[in-house]
mmCIF file of N, CA and C in Angstrom:
data_model
loop_
_atom_site.group_PDB
_atom_site.id
_atom_site.type_symbol
_atom_site.label_atom_id
_atom_site.label_comp_id
_atom_site.label_asym_id
_atom_site.label_seq_id
_atom_site.Cartn_x
_atom_site.Cartn_y
_atom_site.Cartn_z
ATOM 1 N N GLN A 1 49.541 -47.956 -29.781
ATOM 2 C CA GLN A 1 50.507 -48.556 -30.304
ATOM 3 C C GLN A 1 51.900 -47.755 -29.549
ATOM 4 N N VAL A 2 52.636 -48.688 -29.350
ATOM 5 C CA VAL A 2 54.133 -48.663 -28.617
ATOM 6 C C VAL A 2 55.106 -48.555 -29.652
ATOM 7 N N GLN A 3 56.050 -47.499 -29.320
ATOM 8 C CA GLN A 3 57.543 -47.744 -30.297
ATOM 9 C C GLN A 3 58.625 -47.666 -29.224
ATOM 10 N N LEU A 4 59.787 -48.388 -29.571
ATOM 11 C CA LEU A 4 61.034 -48.341 -29.046
ATOM 12 C C LEU A 4 62.060 -48.145 -29.787
ATOM 13 N N VAL A 5 62.655 -46.949 -29.424
ATOM 14 C CA VAL A 5 63.615 -46.319 -30.233
ATOM 15 C C VAL A 5 64.804 -46.320 -29.612
ATOM 16 N N GLU A 6 66.133 -47.136 -30.180
ATOM 17 C CA GLU A 6 67.188 -47.454 -29.622
ATOM 18 C C GLU A 6 68.071 -46.387 -30.276
ATOM 19 N N SER A 7 69.154 -46.117 -29.561
ATOM 20 C CA SER A 7 70.568 -45.417 -30.024
ATOM 21 C C SER A 7 71.539 -45.604 -29.284
ATOM 22 N N GLY A 8 72.757 -45.464 -29.898
ATOM 23 C CA GLY A 8 73.962 -45.647 -29.275
ATOM 24 C C GLY A 8 74.928 -46.843 -29.661
ATOM 25 N N GLY A 9 74.792 -47.539 -30.543
ATOM 26 C CA GLY A 9 75.593 -48.470 -31.289
ATOM 27 C C GLY A 9 76.683 -47.925 -31.840
ATOM 28 N N GLY A 10 77.215 -48.557 -32.572
ATOM 29 C CA GLY A 10 78.561 -48.071 -33.281
ATOM 30 C C GLY A 10 79.701 -49.426 -33.241
ATOM 31 N N LEU A 11 80.981 -48.707 -33.690
ATOM 32 C CA LEU A 11 81.928 -49.510 -33.915
ATOM 33 C C LEU A 11 83.244 -49.113 -32.874
ATOM 34 N N VAL A 12 83.579 -50.063 -32.115
ATOM 35 C CA VAL A 12 84.573 -49.717 -30.793
ATOM 36 C C VAL A 12 85.703 -50.750 -30.965
ATOM 37 N N GLN A 13 86.685 -50.307 -30.596
ATOM 38 C CA GLN A 13 87.914 -51.343 -30.211
ATOM 39 C C GLN A 13 87.541 -52.246 -28.990
ATOM 40 N N ALA A 14 88.441 -53.361 -29.262
ATOM 41 C CA ALA A 14 88.290 -54.406 -28.136
ATOM 42 C C ALA A 14 88.788 -53.516 -26.593
ATOM 43 N N GLY A 15 87.931 -53.710 -25.528
ATOM 44 C CA GLY A 15 88.469 -52.989 -24.360
ATOM 45 C C GLY A 15 87.497 -51.577 -24.403
ATOM 46 N N GLY A 16 86.918 -51.440 -25.517
ATOM 47 C CA GLY A 16 86.328 -50.024 -25.260
ATOM 48 C C GLY A 16 84.840 -50.291 -24.714
ATOM 49 N N SER A 17 84.423 -49.001 -24.801
ATOM 50 C CA SER A 17 83.039 -48.971 -24.135
ATOM 51 C C SER A 17 81.781 -48.383 -25.090
ATOM 52 N N LEU A 18 80.452 -48.746 -24.952
ATOM 53 C CA LEU A 18 79.388 -48.015 -25.503
ATOM 54 C C LEU A 18 78.297 -48.052 -24.586
ATOM 55 N N ARG A 19 77.389 -47.176 -24.920
ATOM 56 C CA ARG A 19 76.174 -47.084 -24.137
ATOM 57 C C ARG A 19 74.954 -46.983 -24.901
ATOM 58 N N LEU A 20 73.962 -47.972 -24.855
ATOM 59 C CA LEU A 20 72.906 -47.933 -25.602
ATOM 60 C C LEU A 20 71.782 -47.434 -24.579
ATOM 61 N N SER A 21 70.733 -46.737 -25.441
ATOM 62 C CA SER A 21 69.516 -46.251 -24.888
ATOM 63 C C SER A 21 68.421 -46.829 -25.438
ATOM 64 N N CYS A 22 67.331 -46.785 -25.057
ATOM 65 C CA CYS A 22 66.144 -47.364 -25.678
ATOM 66 C C CYS A 22 65.111 -46.485 -24.860
ATOM 67 N N ALA A 23 64.343 -45.731 -25.636
ATOM 68 C CA ALA A 23 63.289 -44.966 -24.891
ATOM 69 C C ALA A 23 61.781 -45.679 -25.573
ATOM 70 N N ALA A 24 61.050 -46.011 -24.752
ATOM 71 C CA ALA A 24 59.662 -46.525 -25.258
ATOM 72 C C ALA A 24 58.716 -45.373 -25.145
ATOM 73 N N SER A 25 57.684 -45.345 -25.919
ATOM 74 C CA SER A 25 56.804 -44.147 -26.370
ATOM 75 C C SER A 25 55.357 -44.704 -26.670
ATOM 76 N N GLY A 26 54.417 -44.003 -26.694
ATOM 77 C CA GLY A 26 52.811 -44.365 -27.270
ATOM 78 C C GLY A 26 51.937 -44.568 -26.317
ATOM 79 N N SER A 27 51.147 -45.601 -26.380
ATOM 80 C CA SER A 27 49.869 -45.877 -25.678
ATOM 81 C C SER A 27 50.424 -46.740 -24.136
ATOM 82 N N ILE A 28 51.154 -46.154 -23.332
ATOM 83 C CA ILE A 28 51.787 -46.634 -22.305
ATOM 84 C C ILE A 28 51.292 -46.388 -21.031
ATOM 85 N N VAL A 29 50.704 -47.329 -20.282
ATOM 86 C CA VAL A 29 50.106 -47.069 -18.949
ATOM 87 C C VAL A 29 51.125 -47.619 -18.018
ATOM 88 N N ARG A 30 51.772 -48.532 -18.154
ATOM 89 C CA ARG A 30 53.126 -48.944 -17.524
ATOM 90 C C ARG A 30 53.531 -49.645 -18.264
ATOM 91 N N VAL A 31 55.446 -49.628 -18.077
ATOM 92 C CA VAL A 31 56.172 -50.753 -18.312
ATOM 93 C C VAL A 31 56.880 -51.760 -17.740
ATOM 94 N N ASN A 32 56.523 -52.713 -17.660
ATOM 95 C CA ASN A 32 57.030 -53.944 -16.834
ATOM 96 C C ASN A 32 58.353 -54.410 -17.051
ATOM 97 N N ALA A 33 58.615 -55.523 -17.403
ATOM 98 C CA ALA A 33 59.971 -55.965 -17.936
ATOM 99 C C ALA A 33 60.353 -55.114 -19.155
ATOM 100 N N MET A 34 61.654 -54.899 -19.077
ATOM 101 C CA MET A 34 62.217 -54.027 -20.075
ATOM 102 C C MET A 34 63.880 -54.350 -20.047
ATOM 103 N N GLY A 35 64.487 -54.636 -21.407
ATOM 104 C CA GLY A 35 65.806 -54.909 -21.431
ATOM 105 C C GLY A 35 66.318 -54.735 -22.535
ATOM 106 N N TRP A 36 67.544 -55.783 -22.796
ATOM 107 C CA TRP A 36 68.277 -56.026 -23.944
ATOM 108 C C TRP A 36 68.528 -57.318 -24.359
ATOM 109 N N TYR A 37 68.203 -57.820 -25.653
ATOM 110 C CA TYR A 37 68.848 -59.002 -26.123
ATOM 111 C C TYR A 37 69.719 -58.607 -27.354
ATOM 112 N N ARG A 38 70.193 -59.524 -27.844
ATOM 113 C CA ARG A 38 71.356 -59.315 -29.104
ATOM 114 C C ARG A 38 71.159 -60.788 -29.857
ATOM 115 N N GLN A 39 71.596 -60.464 -31.184
ATOM 116 C CA GLN A 39 71.707 -61.539 -32.232
ATOM 117 C C GLN A 39 72.988 -61.260 -33.141
ATOM 118 N N ALA A 40 73.870 -62.336 -32.852
ATOM 119 C CA ALA A 40 75.136 -62.393 -33.734
ATOM 120 C C ALA A 40 74.809 -63.044 -34.810
ATOM 121 N N PRO A 41 75.442 -62.692 -36.197
ATOM 122 C CA PRO A 41 75.057 -63.491 -37.621
ATOM 123 C C PRO A 41 75.314 -64.947 -36.987
ATOM 124 N N GLY A 42 74.124 -65.651 -37.811
ATOM 125 C CA GLY A 42 74.012 -67.393 -37.718
ATOM 126 C C GLY A 42 73.694 -67.701 -36.055
ATOM 127 N N LYS A 43 73.340 -66.905 -35.160
ATOM 128 C CA LYS A 43 73.071 -67.397 -34.093
ATOM 129 C C LYS A 43 71.625 -66.657 -33.523
ATOM 130 N N GLN A 44 71.068 -67.642 -32.798
ATOM 131 C CA GLN A 44 69.958 -67.330 -32.309
ATOM 132 C C GLN A 44 69.823 -66.107 -31.161
ATOM 133 N N ARG A 45 68.798 -65.234 -31.022
ATOM 134 C CA ARG A 45 68.837 -64.012 -30.286
ATOM 135 C C ARG A 45 69.018 -64.570 -28.920
ATOM 136 N N GLU A 46 69.604 -63.810 -28.178
ATOM 137 C CA GLU A 46 69.767 -64.219 -26.622
ATOM 138 C C GLU A 46 69.773 -63.135 -25.619
ATOM 139 N N LEU A 47 69.452 -63.443 -24.657
ATOM 140 C CA LEU A 47 69.092 -62.531 -23.516
ATOM 141 C C LEU A 47 70.616 -61.725 -23.152
ATOM 142 N N VAL A 48 70.836 -60.486 -22.945
ATOM 143 C CA VAL A 48 71.652 -59.855 -22.449
ATOM 144 C C VAL A 48 71.569 -59.280 -21.127
ATOM 145 N N ALA A 49 70.960 -58.290 -20.984
ATOM 146 C CA ALA A 49 70.325 -57.781 -19.332
ATOM 147 C C ALA A 49 68.859 -57.447 -19.515
ATOM 148 N N THR A 50 68.143 -57.695 -18.519
ATOM 149 C CA THR A 50 66.793 -57.137 -18.681
ATOM 150 C C THR A 50 66.465 -56.710 -16.963
ATOM 151 N N PHE A 51 65.539 -56.110 -16.844
ATOM 152 C CA PHE A 51 64.631 -55.751 -15.662
ATOM 153 C C PHE A 51 63.436 -56.691 -15.854
ATOM 154 N N THR A 52 63.107 -57.495 -14.711
ATOM 155 C CA THR A 52 61.836 -58.129 -14.449
ATOM 156 C C THR A 52 60.762 -57.221 -14.266
ATOM 157 N N SER A 53 59.449 -57.475 -14.334
ATOM 158 C CA SER A 53 58.385 -57.074 -13.953
ATOM 159 C C SER A 53 58.669 -56.782 -12.546
ATOM 160 N N GLY A 54 59.359 -57.350 -11.582
ATOM 161 C CA GLY A 54 59.409 -57.067 -10.013
ATOM 162 C C GLY A 54 60.598 -56.104 -9.891
ATOM 163 N N GLY A 55 61.408 -55.790 -10.869
ATOM 164 C CA GLY A 55 62.198 -54.611 -10.673
ATOM 165 C C GLY A 55 63.714 -55.103 -10.466
ATOM 166 N N SER A 56 63.962 -56.645 -10.522
ATOM 167 C CA SER A 56 65.254 -57.351 -10.423
ATOM 168 C C SER A 56 66.033 -57.273 -11.802
ATOM 169 N N THR A 57 67.165 -57.562 -11.741
ATOM 170 C CA THR A 57 67.934 -57.735 -12.872
ATOM 171 C C THR A 57 68.290 -58.947 -13.402
ATOM 172 N N ASN A 58 68.526 -59.343 -14.820
ATOM 173 C CA ASN A 58 69.259 -60.681 -15.018
ATOM 174 C C ASN A 58 70.307 -60.299 -16.027
ATOM 175 N N TYR A 59 71.421 -60.992 -15.968
ATOM 176 C CA TYR A 59 72.483 -60.655 -17.074
ATOM 177 C C TYR A 59 73.015 -61.861 -17.342
ATOM 178 N N ALA A 60 73.121 -61.958 -18.727
ATOM 179 C CA ALA A 60 73.885 -63.121 -19.360
ATOM 180 C C ALA A 60 75.093 -63.249 -18.436
ATOM 181 N N ASP A 61 75.573 -64.829 -18.273
ATOM 182 C CA ASP A 61 76.879 -64.848 -17.764
ATOM 183 C C ASP A 61 77.973 -64.541 -18.370
ATOM 184 N N SER A 62 78.006 -63.957 -19.680
ATOM 185 C CA SER A 62 78.866 -63.680 -20.644
ATOM 186 C C SER A 62 79.195 -62.176 -20.374
ATOM 187 N N VAL A 63 78.147 -61.518 -19.795
ATOM 188 C CA VAL A 63 78.213 -59.927 -19.542
ATOM 189 C C VAL A 63 78.622 -59.430 -18.423
ATOM 190 N N LYS A 64 78.450 -60.689 -17.398
ATOM 191 C CA LYS A 64 78.251 -60.215 -15.934
ATOM 192 C C LYS A 64 79.696 -59.480 -15.404
ATOM 193 N N GLY A 65 79.720 -58.439 -14.680
ATOM 194 C CA GLY A 65 80.773 -57.816 -14.711
ATOM 195 C C GLY A 65 81.420 -56.544 -15.673
ATOM 196 N N ARG A 66 80.882 -56.723 -16.829
ATOM 197 C CA ARG A 66 81.230 -55.785 -17.892
ATOM 198 C C ARG A 66 79.888 -54.779 -18.336
ATOM 199 N N PHE A 67 78.893 -55.368 -18.422
ATOM 200 C CA PHE A 67 77.647 -54.627 -18.614
ATOM 201 C C PHE A 67 76.710 -54.352 -17.520
ATOM 202 N N THR A 68 76.239 -53.158 -17.609
ATOM 203 C CA THR A 68 75.068 -52.693 -16.507
ATOM 204 C C THR A 68 74.129 -52.197 -17.019
ATOM 205 N N ILE A 69 72.879 -52.680 -16.708
ATOM 206 C CA ILE A 69 71.554 -52.085 -17.325
ATOM 207 C C ILE A 69 71.149 -51.138 -15.945
ATOM 208 N N SER A 70 70.299 -49.960 -16.345
ATOM 209 C CA SER A 70 69.735 -49.292 -15.750
ATOM 210 C C SER A 70 68.484 -48.581 -16.374
ATOM 211 N N ARG A 71 67.838 -47.809 -15.592
ATOM 212 C CA ARG A 71 66.561 -47.596 -16.099
ATOM 213 C C ARG A 71 66.167 -46.015 -15.636
ATOM 214 N N ASP A 72 65.253 -45.330 -16.485
ATOM 215 C CA ASP A 72 64.602 -44.077 -15.925
ATOM 216 C C ASP A 72 63.115 -44.289 -16.126
ATOM 217 N N ASN A 73 62.519 -44.517 -15.189
ATOM 218 C CA ASN A 73 61.035 -44.996 -15.263
ATOM 219 C C ASN A 73 60.224 -43.847 -15.545
ATOM 220 N N ALA A 74 60.518 -42.687 -15.128
ATOM 221 C CA ALA A 74 59.545 -41.385 -15.488
ATOM 222 C C ALA A 74 59.818 -41.232 -17.024
ATOM 223 N N LYS A 75 61.015 -41.742 -17.633
ATOM 224 C CA LYS A 75 61.149 -41.670 -19.301
ATOM 225 C C LYS A 75 60.776 -42.820 -19.986
ATOM 226 N N ASN A 76 60.485 -43.622 -19.274
ATOM 227 C CA ASN A 76 60.282 -45.005 -19.886
ATOM 228 C C ASN A 76 61.622 -45.316 -20.687
ATOM 229 N N THR A 77 62.584 -45.258 -19.976
ATOM 230 C CA THR A 77 63.832 -45.488 -20.993
ATOM 231 C C THR A 77 64.909 -46.472 -20.291
ATOM 232 N N VAL A 78 65.640 -47.501 -20.923
ATOM 233 C CA VAL A 78 66.441 -48.182 -20.279
ATOM 234 C C VAL A 78 67.677 -47.960 -20.882
ATOM 235 N N TYR A 79 68.812 -48.484 -20.108
ATOM 236 C CA TYR A 79 70.346 -48.312 -20.505
ATOM 237 C C TYR A 79 71.008 -49.363 -20.478
ATOM 238 N N LEU A 80 71.993 -49.368 -21.407
ATOM 239 C CA LEU A 80 72.767 -50.421 -21.325
ATOM 240 C C LEU A 80 74.172 -50.040 -21.264
ATOM 241 N N GLN A 81 74.968 -49.996 -20.057
ATOM 242 C CA GLN A 81 76.427 -49.656 -20.302
ATOM 243 C C GLN A 81 77.494 -50.752 -20.496
ATOM 244 N N MET A 82 78.307 -50.909 -21.533
ATOM 245 C CA MET A 82 78.959 -51.986 -21.860
ATOM 246 C C MET A 82 80.327 -51.550 -21.885
ATOM 247 N N ASN A 83 81.001 -52.175 -21.026
ATOM 248 C CA ASN A 83 82.509 -51.863 -20.852
ATOM 249 C C ASN A 83 83.650 -53.117 -21.138
ATOM 250 N N SER A 84 84.675 -52.914 -21.236
ATOM 251 C CA SER A 84 85.659 -54.013 -21.438
ATOM 252 C C SER A 84 85.049 -55.032 -22.560
ATOM 253 N N LEU A 85 84.642 -54.213 -23.740
ATOM 254 C CA LEU A 85 84.008 -54.759 -25.023
ATOM 255 C C LEU A 85 84.807 -55.938 -25.654
ATOM 256 N N LYS A 86 84.427 -56.964 -26.182
ATOM 257 C CA LYS A 86 85.223 -57.904 -26.741
ATOM 258 C C LYS A 86 84.768 -58.219 -28.228
ATOM 259 N N PRO A 87 85.407 -58.859 -28.980
ATOM 260 C CA PRO A 87 84.726 -58.883 -30.448
ATOM 261 C C PRO A 87 83.621 -60.080 -30.629
ATOM 262 N N GLU A 88 83.657 -60.746 -29.476
ATOM 263 C CA GLU A 88 82.230 -61.795 -29.266
ATOM 264 C C GLU A 88 81.096 -60.980 -28.774
ATOM 265 N N ASP A 89 80.990 -59.994 -28.742
ATOM 266 C CA ASP A 89 80.224 -59.096 -28.468
ATOM 267 C C ASP A 89 79.262 -58.543 -29.482
ATOM 268 N N THR A 90 79.898 -58.500 -30.553
ATOM 269 C CA THR A 90 79.452 -58.064 -31.812
ATOM 270 C C THR A 90 77.981 -58.605 -32.112
ATOM 271 N N ALA A 91 77.220 -57.728 -32.461
ATOM 272 C CA ALA A 91 75.704 -58.118 -32.535
ATOM 273 C C ALA A 91 74.798 -56.924 -32.969
ATOM 274 N N VAL A 92 73.622 -57.617 -33.251
ATOM 275 C CA VAL A 92 72.660 -56.583 -33.317
ATOM 276 C C VAL A 92 71.759 -56.478 -31.999
ATOM 277 N N TYR A 93 71.757 -55.299 -31.360
ATOM 278 C CA TYR A 93 71.102 -55.350 -29.925
ATOM 279 C C TYR A 93 69.931 -54.766 -30.144
ATOM 280 N N TYR A 94 69.113 -55.307 -29.549
ATOM 281 C CA TYR A 94 67.452 -55.120 -29.677
ATOM 282 C C TYR A 94 66.941 -54.726 -28.201
ATOM 283 N N CYS A 95 66.316 -53.896 -28.083
ATOM 284 C CA CYS A 95 65.482 -53.448 -26.731
ATOM 285 C C CYS A 95 64.173 -54.316 -26.797
ATOM 286 N N TYR A 96 63.638 -54.585 -25.767
ATOM 287 C CA TYR A 96 62.556 -55.436 -25.393
ATOM 288 C C TYR A 96 61.807 -54.836 -24.373
ATOM 289 N N ALA A 97 60.347 -54.599 -24.186
ATOM 290 C CA ALA A 97 59.687 -54.155 -23.419
ATOM 291 C C ALA A 97 58.529 -54.519 -23.477
ATOM 292 N N ALA A 98 58.019 -55.274 -21.961
ATOM 293 C CA ALA A 98 56.565 -55.582 -22.035
ATOM 294 C C ALA A 98 55.727 -54.663 -21.366
ATOM 295 N N VAL A 99 54.715 -54.160 -22.084
ATOM 296 C CA VAL A 99 54.109 -52.834 -21.711
ATOM 297 C C VAL A 99 52.760 -53.002 -21.418
ATOM 298 N N VAL A 100 51.971 -52.206 -20.493
ATOM 299 C CA VAL A 100 50.531 -52.261 -20.176
ATOM 300 C C VAL A 100 50.249 -51.209 -21.171
ATOM 301 N N THR A 101 49.453 -51.538 -22.273
ATOM 302 C CA THR A 101 48.630 -50.333 -23.063
ATOM 303 C C THR A 101 47.458 -49.944 -22.463
ATOM 304 N N TYR A 102 46.940 -48.848 -23.023
ATOM 305 C CA TYR A 102 45.640 -48.108 -23.070
ATOM 306 C C TYR A 102 44.766 -49.034 -22.895
ATOM 307 N N SER A 103 44.550 -50.497 -23.423
ATOM 308 C CA SER A 103 43.727 -51.239 -23.429
ATOM 309 C C SER A 103 43.677 -52.144 -22.291
ATOM 310 N N LEU A 104 44.688 -52.078 -21.434
ATOM 311 C CA LEU A 104 44.874 -52.508 -20.376
ATOM 312 C C LEU A 104 45.258 -54.304 -20.639
ATOM 313 N N MET A 105 45.816 -54.189 -21.710
ATOM 314 C CA MET A 105 46.497 -55.555 -21.981
ATOM 315 C C MET A 105 47.803 -55.371 -21.957
ATOM 316 N N THR A 106 48.748 -56.632 -21.673
ATOM 317 C CA THR A 106 50.504 -56.580 -21.840
ATOM 318 C C THR A 106 50.891 -57.189 -22.891
ATOM 319 N N ASN A 107 51.540 -56.169 -23.721
ATOM 320 C CA ASN A 107 51.933 -56.873 -25.087
ATOM 321 C C ASN A 107 53.406 -56.652 -24.902
ATOM 322 N N ASN A 108 54.007 -57.472 -25.844
ATOM 323 C CA ASN A 108 55.804 -57.664 -26.085
ATOM 324 C C ASN A 108 55.893 -56.484 -27.173
ATOM 325 N N TYR A 109 56.988 -55.637 -26.844
ATOM 326 C CA TYR A 109 57.713 -54.858 -28.050
ATOM 327 C C TYR A 109 59.066 -54.918 -28.285
ATOM 328 N N TRP A 110 59.292 -54.681 -29.566
ATOM 329 C CA TRP A 110 61.015 -54.844 -29.766
ATOM 330 C C TRP A 110 61.374 -53.689 -30.701
ATOM 331 N N GLY A 111 62.192 -53.216 -30.413
ATOM 332 C CA GLY A 111 63.050 -51.987 -31.271
ATOM 333 C C GLY A 111 63.405 -52.621 -32.376
ATOM 334 N N GLN A 112 64.063 -51.517 -33.189
ATOM 335 C CA GLN A 112 64.435 -52.172 -34.830
ATOM 336 C C GLN A 112 65.874 -52.635 -34.603
ATOM 337 N N GLY A 113 66.572 -52.395 -33.534
ATOM 338 C CA GLY A 113 68.258 -53.199 -33.371
ATOM 339 C C GLY A 113 69.144 -52.042 -33.746
ATOM 340 N N THR A 114 70.231 -51.945 -32.938
ATOM 341 C CA THR A 114 70.970 -51.150 -33.173
ATOM 342 C C THR A 114 72.484 -52.109 -33.334
ATOM 343 N N GLN A 115 73.199 -51.699 -34.238
ATOM 344 C CA GLN A 115 74.718 -52.732 -34.543
ATOM 345 C C GLN A 115 75.596 -52.183 -33.507
ATOM 346 N N VAL A 116 76.132 -53.067 -32.882
ATOM 347 C CA VAL A 116 77.250 -53.012 -32.071
ATOM 348 C C VAL A 116 78.447 -53.902 -32.647
ATOM 349 N N THR A 117 79.938 -53.239 -32.925
ATOM 350 C CA THR A 117 81.000 -53.638 -33.678
ATOM 351 C C THR A 117 81.942 -53.849 -32.659
ATOM 352 N N VAL A 118 82.557 -54.783 -32.481
ATOM 353 C CA VAL A 118 84.009 -54.618 -31.740
ATOM 354 C C VAL A 118 84.994 -55.251 -32.263
ATOM 355 N N SER A 119 86.204 -54.362 -32.656
ATOM 356 C CA SER A 119 87.002 -54.812 -33.499
ATOM 357 C C SER A 119 88.356 -55.275 -32.657
ATOM 358 N N SER A 120 89.034 -56.525 -33.103
ATOM 359 C CA SER A 120 89.857 -56.876 -32.195
ATOM 360 C C SER A 120 91.494 -55.962 -32.365
#
């Protein structure tokens, strides 16, 4: 079994910054893709920023230049530095990981979500 534990959400004023963290633990052989999605009320879950299995990064157009994803492979941890936050960034942010487990199968896992609220 694999667990993803997120931290770092909260309430911030527009223009402020937050840093999210997500640590993967459990029966992990290797973490392939890992990153962040978000879901605002009444909207579908959308990609925010991810590392692909090849190590490249993808960002939503709406966050390019403001958000930066980084990772610590030794700790199976991914971070999301969010700067210049806007009210439209308000959402529940979910960590995602594609993990090769001890059974040598690749499974997809999600964190429990962390609330980010940006006030105007």
